[in-house]
Coordinates of C-alpha atoms and ligand atoms in Angstrom, one line a residue:
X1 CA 44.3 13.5 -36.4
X2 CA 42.2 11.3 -33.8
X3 CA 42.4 11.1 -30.0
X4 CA 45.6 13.5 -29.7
X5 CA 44.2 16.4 -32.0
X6 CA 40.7 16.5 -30.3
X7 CA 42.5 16.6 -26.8
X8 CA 44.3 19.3 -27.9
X9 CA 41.3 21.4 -29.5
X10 CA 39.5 21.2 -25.7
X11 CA 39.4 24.1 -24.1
X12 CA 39.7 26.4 -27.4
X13 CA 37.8 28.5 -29.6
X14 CA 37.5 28.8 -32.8
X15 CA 35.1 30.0 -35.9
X16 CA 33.1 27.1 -37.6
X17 CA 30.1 27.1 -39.9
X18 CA 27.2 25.2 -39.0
X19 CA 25.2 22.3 -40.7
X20 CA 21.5 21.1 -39.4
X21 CA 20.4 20.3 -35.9
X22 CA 20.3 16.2 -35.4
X23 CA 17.9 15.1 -32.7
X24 CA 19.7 15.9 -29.5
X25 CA 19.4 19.5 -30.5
X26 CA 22.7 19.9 -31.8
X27 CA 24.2 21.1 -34.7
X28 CA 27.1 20.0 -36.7
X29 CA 30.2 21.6 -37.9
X30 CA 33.7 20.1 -38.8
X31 CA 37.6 21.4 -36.7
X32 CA 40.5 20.6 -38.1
X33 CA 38.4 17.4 -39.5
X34 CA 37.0 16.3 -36.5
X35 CA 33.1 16.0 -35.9
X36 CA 32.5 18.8 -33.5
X37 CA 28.9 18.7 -32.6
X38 CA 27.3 22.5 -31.0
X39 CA 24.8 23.1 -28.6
X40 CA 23.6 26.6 -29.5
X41 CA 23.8 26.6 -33.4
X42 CA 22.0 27.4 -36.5
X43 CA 22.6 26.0 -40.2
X44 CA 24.9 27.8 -42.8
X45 CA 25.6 30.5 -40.1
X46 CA 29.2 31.3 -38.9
X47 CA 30.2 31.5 -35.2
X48 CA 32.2 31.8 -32.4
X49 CA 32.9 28.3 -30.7
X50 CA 34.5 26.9 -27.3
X51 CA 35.6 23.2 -27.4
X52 CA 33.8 22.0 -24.1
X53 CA 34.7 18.4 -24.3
X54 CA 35.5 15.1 -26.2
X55 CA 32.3 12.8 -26.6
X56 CA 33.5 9.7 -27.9
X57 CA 34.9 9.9 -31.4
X58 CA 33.5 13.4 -31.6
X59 CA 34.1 16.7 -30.2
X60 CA 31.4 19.1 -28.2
X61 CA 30.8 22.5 -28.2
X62 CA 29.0 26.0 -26.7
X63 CA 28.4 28.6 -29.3
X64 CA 29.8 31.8 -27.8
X65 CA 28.4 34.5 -30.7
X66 CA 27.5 34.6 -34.1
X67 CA 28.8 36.3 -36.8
X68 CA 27.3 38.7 -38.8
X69 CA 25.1 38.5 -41.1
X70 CA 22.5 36.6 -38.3
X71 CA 20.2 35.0 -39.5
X72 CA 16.2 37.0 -38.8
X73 CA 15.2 33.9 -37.5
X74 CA 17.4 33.8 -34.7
X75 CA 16.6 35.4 -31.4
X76 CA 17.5 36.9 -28.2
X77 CA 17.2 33.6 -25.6
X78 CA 15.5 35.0 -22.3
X79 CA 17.5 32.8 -20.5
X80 CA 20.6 33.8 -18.5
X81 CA 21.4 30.0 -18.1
X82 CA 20.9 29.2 -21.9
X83 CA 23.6 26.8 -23.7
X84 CA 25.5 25.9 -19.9
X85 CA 21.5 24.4 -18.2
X86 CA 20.8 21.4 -20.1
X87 CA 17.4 22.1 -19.9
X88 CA 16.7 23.6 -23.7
X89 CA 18.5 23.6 -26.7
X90 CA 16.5 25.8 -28.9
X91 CA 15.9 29.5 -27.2
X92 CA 18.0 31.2 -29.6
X93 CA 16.0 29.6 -32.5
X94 CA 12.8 31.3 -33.7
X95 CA 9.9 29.1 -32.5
X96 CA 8.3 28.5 -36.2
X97 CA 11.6 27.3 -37.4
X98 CA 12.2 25.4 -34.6
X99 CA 9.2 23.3 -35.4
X100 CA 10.5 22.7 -39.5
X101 CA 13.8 21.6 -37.7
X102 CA 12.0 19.0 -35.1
X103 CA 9.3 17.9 -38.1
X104 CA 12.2 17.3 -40.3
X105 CA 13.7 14.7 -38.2
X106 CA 10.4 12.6 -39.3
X107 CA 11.9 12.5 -43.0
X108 CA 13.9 9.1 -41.8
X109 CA 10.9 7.7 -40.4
X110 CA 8.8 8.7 -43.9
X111 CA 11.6 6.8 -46.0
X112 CA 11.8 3.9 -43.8
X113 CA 8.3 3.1 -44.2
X114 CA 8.0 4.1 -47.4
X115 CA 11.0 1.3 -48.5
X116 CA 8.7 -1.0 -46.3
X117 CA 4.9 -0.7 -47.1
X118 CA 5.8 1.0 -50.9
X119 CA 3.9 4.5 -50.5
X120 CA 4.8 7.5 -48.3
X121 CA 2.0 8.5 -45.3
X122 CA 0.5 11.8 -45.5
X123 CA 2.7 14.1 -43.3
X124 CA 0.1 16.4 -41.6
X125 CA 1.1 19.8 -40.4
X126 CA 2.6 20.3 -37.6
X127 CA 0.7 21.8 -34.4
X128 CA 2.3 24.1 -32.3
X129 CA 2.0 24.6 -28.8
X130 CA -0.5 27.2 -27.3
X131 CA 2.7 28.9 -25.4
X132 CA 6.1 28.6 -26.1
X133 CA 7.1 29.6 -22.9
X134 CA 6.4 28.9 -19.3
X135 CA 4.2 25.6 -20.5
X136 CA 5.9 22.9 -18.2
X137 CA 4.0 21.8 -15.2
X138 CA 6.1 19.3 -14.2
X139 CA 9.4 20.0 -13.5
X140 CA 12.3 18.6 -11.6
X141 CA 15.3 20.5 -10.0
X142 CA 18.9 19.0 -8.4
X143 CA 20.4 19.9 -5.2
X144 CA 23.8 19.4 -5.7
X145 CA 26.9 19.9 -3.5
X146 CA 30.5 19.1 -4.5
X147 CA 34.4 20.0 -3.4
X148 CA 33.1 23.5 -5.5
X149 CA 30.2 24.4 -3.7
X150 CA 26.4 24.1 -3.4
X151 CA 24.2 24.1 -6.5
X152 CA 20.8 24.1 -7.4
X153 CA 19.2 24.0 -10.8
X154 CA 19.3 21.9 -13.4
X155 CA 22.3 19.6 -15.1
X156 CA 24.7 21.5 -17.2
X157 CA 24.2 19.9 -21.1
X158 CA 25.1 16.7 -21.4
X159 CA 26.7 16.4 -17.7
X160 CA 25.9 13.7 -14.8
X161 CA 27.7 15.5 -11.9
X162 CA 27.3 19.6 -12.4
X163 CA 24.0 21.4 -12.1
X164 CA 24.0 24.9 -13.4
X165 CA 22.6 27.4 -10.7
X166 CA 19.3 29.2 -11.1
X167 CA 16.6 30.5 -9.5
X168 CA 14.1 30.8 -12.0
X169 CA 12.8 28.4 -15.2
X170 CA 11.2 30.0 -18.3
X171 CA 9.6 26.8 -18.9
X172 CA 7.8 26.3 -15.8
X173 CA 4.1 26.9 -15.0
X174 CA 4.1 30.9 -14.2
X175 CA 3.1 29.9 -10.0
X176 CA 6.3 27.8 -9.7
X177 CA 8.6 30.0 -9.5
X178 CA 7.9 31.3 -6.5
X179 CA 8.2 28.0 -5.3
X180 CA 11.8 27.9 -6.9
X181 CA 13.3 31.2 -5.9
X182 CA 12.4 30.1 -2.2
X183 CA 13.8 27.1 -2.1
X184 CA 17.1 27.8 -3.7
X185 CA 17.3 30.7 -1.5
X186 CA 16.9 28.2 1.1
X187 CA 19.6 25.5 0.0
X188 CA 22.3 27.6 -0.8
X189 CA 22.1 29.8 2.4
X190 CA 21.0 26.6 4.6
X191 CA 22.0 24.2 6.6
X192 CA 20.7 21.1 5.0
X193 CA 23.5 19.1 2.5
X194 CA 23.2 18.6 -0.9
X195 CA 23.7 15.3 -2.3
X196 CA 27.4 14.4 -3.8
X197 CA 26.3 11.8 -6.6
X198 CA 30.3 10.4 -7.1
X199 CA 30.5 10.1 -3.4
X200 CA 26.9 9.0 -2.7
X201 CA 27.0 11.7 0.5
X202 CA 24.8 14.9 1.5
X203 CA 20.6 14.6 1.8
X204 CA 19.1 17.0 -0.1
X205 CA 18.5 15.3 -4.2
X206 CA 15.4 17.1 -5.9
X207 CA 12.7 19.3 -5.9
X208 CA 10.0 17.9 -8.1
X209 CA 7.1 20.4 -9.0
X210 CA 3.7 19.6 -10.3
X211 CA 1.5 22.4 -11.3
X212 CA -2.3 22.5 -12.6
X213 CA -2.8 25.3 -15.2
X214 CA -6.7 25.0 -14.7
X215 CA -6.1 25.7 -10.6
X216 CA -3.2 27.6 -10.5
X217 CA -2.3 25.8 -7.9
X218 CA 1.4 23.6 -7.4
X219 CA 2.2 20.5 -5.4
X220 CA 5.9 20.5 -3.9
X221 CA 8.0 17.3 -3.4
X222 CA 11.6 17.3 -1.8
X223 CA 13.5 14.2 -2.6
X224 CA 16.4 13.2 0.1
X225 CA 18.7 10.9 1.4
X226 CA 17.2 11.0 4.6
X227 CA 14.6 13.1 6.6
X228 CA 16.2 16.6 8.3
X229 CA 13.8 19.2 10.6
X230 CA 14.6 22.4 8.4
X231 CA 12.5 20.1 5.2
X232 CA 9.9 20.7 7.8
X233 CA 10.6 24.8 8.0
X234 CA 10.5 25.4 4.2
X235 CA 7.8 22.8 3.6
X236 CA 5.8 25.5 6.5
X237 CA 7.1 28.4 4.6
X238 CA 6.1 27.2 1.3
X239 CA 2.3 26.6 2.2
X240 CA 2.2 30.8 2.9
X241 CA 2.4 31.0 -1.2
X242 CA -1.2 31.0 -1.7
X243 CA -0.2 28.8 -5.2
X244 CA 1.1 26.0 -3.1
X245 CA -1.4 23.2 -2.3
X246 CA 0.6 20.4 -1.4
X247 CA 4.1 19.8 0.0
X248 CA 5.8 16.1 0.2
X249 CA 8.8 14.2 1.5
X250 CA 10.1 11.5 -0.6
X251 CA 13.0 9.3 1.1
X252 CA 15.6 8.1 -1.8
X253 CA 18.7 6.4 -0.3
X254 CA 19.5 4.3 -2.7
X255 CA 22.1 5.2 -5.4
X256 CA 19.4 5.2 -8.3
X257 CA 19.2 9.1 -8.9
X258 CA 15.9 8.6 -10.7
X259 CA 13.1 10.0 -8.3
X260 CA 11.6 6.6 -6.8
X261 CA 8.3 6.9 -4.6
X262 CA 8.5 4.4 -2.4
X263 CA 8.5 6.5 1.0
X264 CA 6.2 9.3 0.4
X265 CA 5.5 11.3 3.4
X266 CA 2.5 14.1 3.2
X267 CA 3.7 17.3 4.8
X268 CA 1.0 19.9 3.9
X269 CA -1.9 19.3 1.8
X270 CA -3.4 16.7 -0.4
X271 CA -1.6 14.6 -3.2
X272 CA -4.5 15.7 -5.8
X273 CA -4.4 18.6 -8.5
X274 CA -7.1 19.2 -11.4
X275 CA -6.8 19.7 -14.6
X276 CA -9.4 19.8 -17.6
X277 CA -8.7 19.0 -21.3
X278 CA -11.6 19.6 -23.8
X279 CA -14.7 19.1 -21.4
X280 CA -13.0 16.8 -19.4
X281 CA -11.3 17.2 -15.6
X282 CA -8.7 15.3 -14.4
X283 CA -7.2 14.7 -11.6
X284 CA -3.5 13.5 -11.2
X285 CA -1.4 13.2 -8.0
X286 CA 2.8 13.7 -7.6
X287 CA 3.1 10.4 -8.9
X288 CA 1.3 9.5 -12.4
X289 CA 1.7 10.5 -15.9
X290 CA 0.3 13.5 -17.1
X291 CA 1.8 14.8 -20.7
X292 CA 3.7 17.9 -19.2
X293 CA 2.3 20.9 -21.4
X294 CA -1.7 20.7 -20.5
X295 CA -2.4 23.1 -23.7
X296 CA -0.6 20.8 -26.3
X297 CA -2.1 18.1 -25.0
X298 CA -5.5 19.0 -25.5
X299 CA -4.3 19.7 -28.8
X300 CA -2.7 16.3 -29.2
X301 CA -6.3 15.0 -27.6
X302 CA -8.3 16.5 -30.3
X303 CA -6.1 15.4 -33.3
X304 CA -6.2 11.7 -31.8
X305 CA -10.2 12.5 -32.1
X306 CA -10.0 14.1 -35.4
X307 CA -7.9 11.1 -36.8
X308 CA -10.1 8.3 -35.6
X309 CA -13.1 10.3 -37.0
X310 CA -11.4 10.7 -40.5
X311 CA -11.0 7.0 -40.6
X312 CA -14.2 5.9 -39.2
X313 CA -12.4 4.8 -36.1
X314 CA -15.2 4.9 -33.6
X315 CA -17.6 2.4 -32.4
X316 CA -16.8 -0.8 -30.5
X317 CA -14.1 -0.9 -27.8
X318 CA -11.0 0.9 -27.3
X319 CA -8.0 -0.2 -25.7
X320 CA -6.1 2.6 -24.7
X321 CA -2.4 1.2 -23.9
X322 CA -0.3 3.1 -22.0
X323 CA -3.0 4.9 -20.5
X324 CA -1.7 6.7 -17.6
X325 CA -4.2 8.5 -15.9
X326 CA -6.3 7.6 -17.7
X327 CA -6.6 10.8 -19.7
X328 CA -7.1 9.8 -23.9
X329 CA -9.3 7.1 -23.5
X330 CA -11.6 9.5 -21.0
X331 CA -11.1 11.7 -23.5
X332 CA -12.7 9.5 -26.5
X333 CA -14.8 8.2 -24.7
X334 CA -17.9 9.1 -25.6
X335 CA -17.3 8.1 -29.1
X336 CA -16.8 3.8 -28.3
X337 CA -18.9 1.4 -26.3
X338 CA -16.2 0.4 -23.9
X339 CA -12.7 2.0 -23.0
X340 CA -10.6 -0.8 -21.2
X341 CA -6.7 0.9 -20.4
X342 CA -3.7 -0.9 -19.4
X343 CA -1.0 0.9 -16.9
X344 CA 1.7 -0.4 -15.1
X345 CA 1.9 2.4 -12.1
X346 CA -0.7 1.5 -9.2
X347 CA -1.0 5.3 -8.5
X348 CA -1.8 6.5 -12.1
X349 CA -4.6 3.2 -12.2
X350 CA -6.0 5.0 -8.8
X351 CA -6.5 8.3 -10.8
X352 CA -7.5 6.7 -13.8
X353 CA -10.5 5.1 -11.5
X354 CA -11.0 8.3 -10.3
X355 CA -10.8 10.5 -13.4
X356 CA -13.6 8.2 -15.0
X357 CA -15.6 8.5 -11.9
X358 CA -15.2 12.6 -12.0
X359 CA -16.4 12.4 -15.4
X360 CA -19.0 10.7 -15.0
X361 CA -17.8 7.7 -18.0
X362 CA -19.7 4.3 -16.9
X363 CA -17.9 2.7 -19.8
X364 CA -14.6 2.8 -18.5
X365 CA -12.3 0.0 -17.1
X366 CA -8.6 -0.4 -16.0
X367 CA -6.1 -3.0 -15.9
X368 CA -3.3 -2.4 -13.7
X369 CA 0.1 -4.4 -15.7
X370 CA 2.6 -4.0 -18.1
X371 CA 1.6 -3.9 -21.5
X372 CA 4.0 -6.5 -22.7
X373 CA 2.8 -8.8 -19.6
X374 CA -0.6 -9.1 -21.6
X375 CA -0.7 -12.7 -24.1
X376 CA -2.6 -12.3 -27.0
X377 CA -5.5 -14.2 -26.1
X378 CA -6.1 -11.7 -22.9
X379 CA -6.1 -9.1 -25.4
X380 CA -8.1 -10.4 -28.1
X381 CA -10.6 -10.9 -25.1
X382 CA -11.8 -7.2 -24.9
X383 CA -12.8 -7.5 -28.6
X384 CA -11.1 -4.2 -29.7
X385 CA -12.0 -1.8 -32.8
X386 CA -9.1 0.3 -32.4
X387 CA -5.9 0.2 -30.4
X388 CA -3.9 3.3 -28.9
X389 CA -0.5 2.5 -27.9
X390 CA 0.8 5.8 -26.0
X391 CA 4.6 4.3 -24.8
X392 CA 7.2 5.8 -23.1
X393 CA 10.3 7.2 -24.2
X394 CA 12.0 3.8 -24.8
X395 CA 9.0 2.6 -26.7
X396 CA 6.7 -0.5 -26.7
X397 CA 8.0 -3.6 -25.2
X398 CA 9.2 -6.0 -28.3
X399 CA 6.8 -8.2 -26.6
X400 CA 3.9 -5.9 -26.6
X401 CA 4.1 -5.3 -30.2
X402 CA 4.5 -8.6 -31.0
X403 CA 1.0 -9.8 -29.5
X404 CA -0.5 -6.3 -30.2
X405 CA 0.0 -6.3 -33.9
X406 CA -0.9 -10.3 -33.6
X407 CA -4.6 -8.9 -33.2
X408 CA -5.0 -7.4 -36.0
X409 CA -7.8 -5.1 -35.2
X410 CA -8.1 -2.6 -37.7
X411 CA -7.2 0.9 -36.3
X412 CA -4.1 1.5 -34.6
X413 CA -3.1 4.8 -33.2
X414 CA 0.7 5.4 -32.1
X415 CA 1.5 8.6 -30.3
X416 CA 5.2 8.2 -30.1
X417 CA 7.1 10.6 -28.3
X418 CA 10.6 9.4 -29.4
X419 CA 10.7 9.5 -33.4
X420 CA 14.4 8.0 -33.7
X421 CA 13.0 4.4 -32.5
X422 CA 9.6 4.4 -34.5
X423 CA 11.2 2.6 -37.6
X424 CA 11.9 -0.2 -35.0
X425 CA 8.6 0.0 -32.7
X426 CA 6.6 0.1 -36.7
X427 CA 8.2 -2.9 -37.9
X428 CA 6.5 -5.6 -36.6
X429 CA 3.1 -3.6 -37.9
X430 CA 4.1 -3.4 -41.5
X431 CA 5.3 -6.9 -41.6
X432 CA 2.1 -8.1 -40.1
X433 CA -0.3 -6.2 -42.6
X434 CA -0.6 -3.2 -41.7
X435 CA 0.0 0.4 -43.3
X436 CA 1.0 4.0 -41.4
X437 CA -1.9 6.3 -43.4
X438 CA -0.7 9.4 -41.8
X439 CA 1.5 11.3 -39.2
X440 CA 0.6 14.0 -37.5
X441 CA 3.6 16.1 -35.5
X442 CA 2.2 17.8 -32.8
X443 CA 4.5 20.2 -30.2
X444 CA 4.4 19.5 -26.7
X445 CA 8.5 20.5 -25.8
X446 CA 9.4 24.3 -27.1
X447 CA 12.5 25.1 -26.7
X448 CA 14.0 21.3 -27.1
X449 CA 14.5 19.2 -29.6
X450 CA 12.1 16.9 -28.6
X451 CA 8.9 16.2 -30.5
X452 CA 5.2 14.2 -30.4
X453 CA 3.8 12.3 -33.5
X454 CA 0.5 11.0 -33.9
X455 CA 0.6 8.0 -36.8
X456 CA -2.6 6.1 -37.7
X457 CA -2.3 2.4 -39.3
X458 CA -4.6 0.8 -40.7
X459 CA -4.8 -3.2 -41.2
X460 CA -4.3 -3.6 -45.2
X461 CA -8.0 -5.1 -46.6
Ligands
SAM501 C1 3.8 8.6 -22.6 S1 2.9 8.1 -21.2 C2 1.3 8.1 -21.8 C3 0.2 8.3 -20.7 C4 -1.2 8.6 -21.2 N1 -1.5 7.9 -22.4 C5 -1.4 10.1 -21.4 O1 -1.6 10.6 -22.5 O2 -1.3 10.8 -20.4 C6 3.4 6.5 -21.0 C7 2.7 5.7 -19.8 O3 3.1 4.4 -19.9 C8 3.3 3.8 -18.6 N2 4.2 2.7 -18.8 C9 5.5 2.7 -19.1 N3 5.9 1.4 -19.3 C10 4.8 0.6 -19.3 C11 4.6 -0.8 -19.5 N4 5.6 -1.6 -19.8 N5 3.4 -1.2 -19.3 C12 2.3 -0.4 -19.0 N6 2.5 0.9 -18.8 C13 3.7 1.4 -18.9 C14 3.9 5.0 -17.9 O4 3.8 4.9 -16.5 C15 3.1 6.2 -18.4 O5 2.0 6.4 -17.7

């Protein structure tokens, strides 16, 4: 057994029985004692398995078919590109079930505080999202061409170099894929290169989309090595789909494949769409945050309200960390004297400015830095009530949660988007006096494994 038994199980099938879904989406199940770890899985059913590759000391897999009995609560995926895109795990999975499986992964982050702070928080229920379908409206595509061919689409599961061809996205805003059967019409019958990311050669890297559900309207952003005149043709040909407001060039030469916006050329339109959430509008350009399904994030919005409500977190000043464009403290703001918000992307300050302005809030301000730049005593300055720390996937800045917790101000809201890390992000809270009173799991990413908590702690009396 080892390295020689799971080179020899690549490439075949075999049946298996499956175990529950870990936080990547994928399910377990044991060959010939090896881990083997499946995309496409549900527990204690029996299926038909291909061995795709070796991932370290483990082995990973594609479902092929299940065997009978199926489970009721496993569907038919609309997807033709289901299990190869990397794009969802969880189409085959019926969506209230898919929700138990995501809130379940919060039962670590339960115990862990419970072994620190003595009690368990109150695990709210989870929220669903308004759609589970076609809610995206941000979405980003790869151009790809290698010794194979052209592709377009998005990575294959768990790949770096192949991107699975499609024409079409079931989670994308309804007007976008217009926009995408065009342009991958385009590419792959075209005379502009893709990129070769092991070779660092071709032009063409992305297609970034960014729609507004309250407009209907999408902007369009091609990402390339360098600037080619047929951008220009599709860019003209994309502005006859009446959906299609805006259409950019972004120049990315460098061998980063993260979408950087450092040469961002207007080709059609303005860089501005608008959405509203609650009674709110907002607008956000290509370039800032803006939580990618607009219905679950007004849901997210009005649990954040709820909470602070419940607790009698209102009043005073809010410091709205992480704030993006903007769009939570806006959003509450009518329920504190003073909304000050800290963002480290220039753009996403601009429309926070703006959004405030749109709404009409006079008791907004904006900082534009990191969050862990901040010392304590520049934060203590604003005087806060109640602190919302919104952080990216990788979480809040050791830094950061060392001089925020130092505060000790007595409401602290956490929307994490990344539950795995939260017993590290929470640990300086509950050693510093402070308690998580409840959590409340709220949907924004059907058809993924991927899932947004809302936890409230409150400074111990
Ligand atoms: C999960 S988003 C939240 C945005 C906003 N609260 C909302 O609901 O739309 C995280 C935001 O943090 C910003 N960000 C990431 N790292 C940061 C840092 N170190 N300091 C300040 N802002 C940061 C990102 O640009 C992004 O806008």
């Amino acid at each position: 057994m080892g390295r020689n038994t799971r080179k020899k199980l690549k490439g075949q099938s075999a049946t298996v029985k499956f175990g529950n879904m870990n936080w990547k989406g994928l399910f377990s199940s044991s060959l010939e004692g090896e881990t083997l770890m499946v995309t496409g899985g549900y527990p204690e059913s029996e299926g038909e398995v291909l061995v795709t590759r070796i991932d370290g000391k483990k082995l990973r897999g594609r479902r092929t078919h299940f065997l009978e009995p199926v489970s009721e609560f496993i569907n038919q995926p609309p997807c033709e590109v289901f299990l190869s895109c990397g794009g969802c795990k969880l189409q085959h999975v019926d969506y209230t079930k898919q929700l138990q499986f995501k809130t379940s992964f919060l039962d670590t982050v339960i115990c862990s505080i419970e072994k620190s702070q003595g009690n368990k928080p109150e695990l709210k229920a989870t929220i669903a999202s308004p759609r589970p379908f076609s809610y995206r409206n941000k979405m980003e595509f790869t151009f790809s061409e290698l010794r194979e061919g052209r592709f377009f689409g998005m990575h294959a599961d768990g790949s770096f170099g192949t991107v699975v061809n499609t024409n079409s996205c079931h989670l994308a805003l309804e007007p976008m894929q217009k926009v995408i059967q065009l342009v991958s019409e385009w590419y792959l019958s075209g005379n502009v290169s893709g990129y070769n990311p092991y070779r660092h050669t071709g032009i063409l890297r992305h297609l970034v989309l960014r729609g507004s559900e309250y407009e209907n309207k999408v902007l369009v952003n091609f990402v390339a090595t360098e600037w080619h005149e047929d951008i220009a043709h599709i860019a003209q040909k994309l502005t006859e789909i009446s959906e299609v407001s805006g259409v950019f060039f972004t120049k990315n030469a460098s061998v980063s494949d993260s979408v950087i916006y450092e040469e961002f050329t207007p080709l059609h339109g303005e860089n501005r769409l608008r959405e509203k959430l609650g009674n709110y509008l907002f607008d956000v350009s290509m370039q800032s945050f803006f939580q990618v399904n607009t219905g679950s994030a007004e849901r997210l919005y009005q649990q954040i309200e709820e909470t602070l409500i419940e607790y009698g977190a209102t009043g005073g000043a809010l410091l709205d960390l992480y704030c993006g464009a903007g769009s939570i403290g806006i959003y509450l703001s009518s329920h504190f004297n003073d909304v000050i918000g800290v963002e480290e992307v220039t753009e996403a300050i601009a429309d926070a400015h703006t959004n405030a302005e749109l709404n009409q809030i006079k008791n907004a301000k904006y900082l534009n830095r990191k969050v862990e730049s901040l010392s304590e005593e520049e934060l203590r300055a604003w005087g806060a009530k109640t602190i919302i720390l919104d952080p990216p996937r990788s979480g809040c800045h050791p830094k950061a949660r060392k001089s925020v917790a130092a505060l000790k101000v007595k409401h602290i809201i956490y929307v994490s988007c990344n539950p795995r890390i939260l017993p590290e992000n929470l640990a300086e809270f509950l050693s510093t006096g402070y308690e998580v009173i409840s959590i409340r799991p709220v949907d924004l990413f059907p058809q993924t494994p991927h899932l947004e908590a809302i936890l409230y702690l409150r400074l111990k009396e």
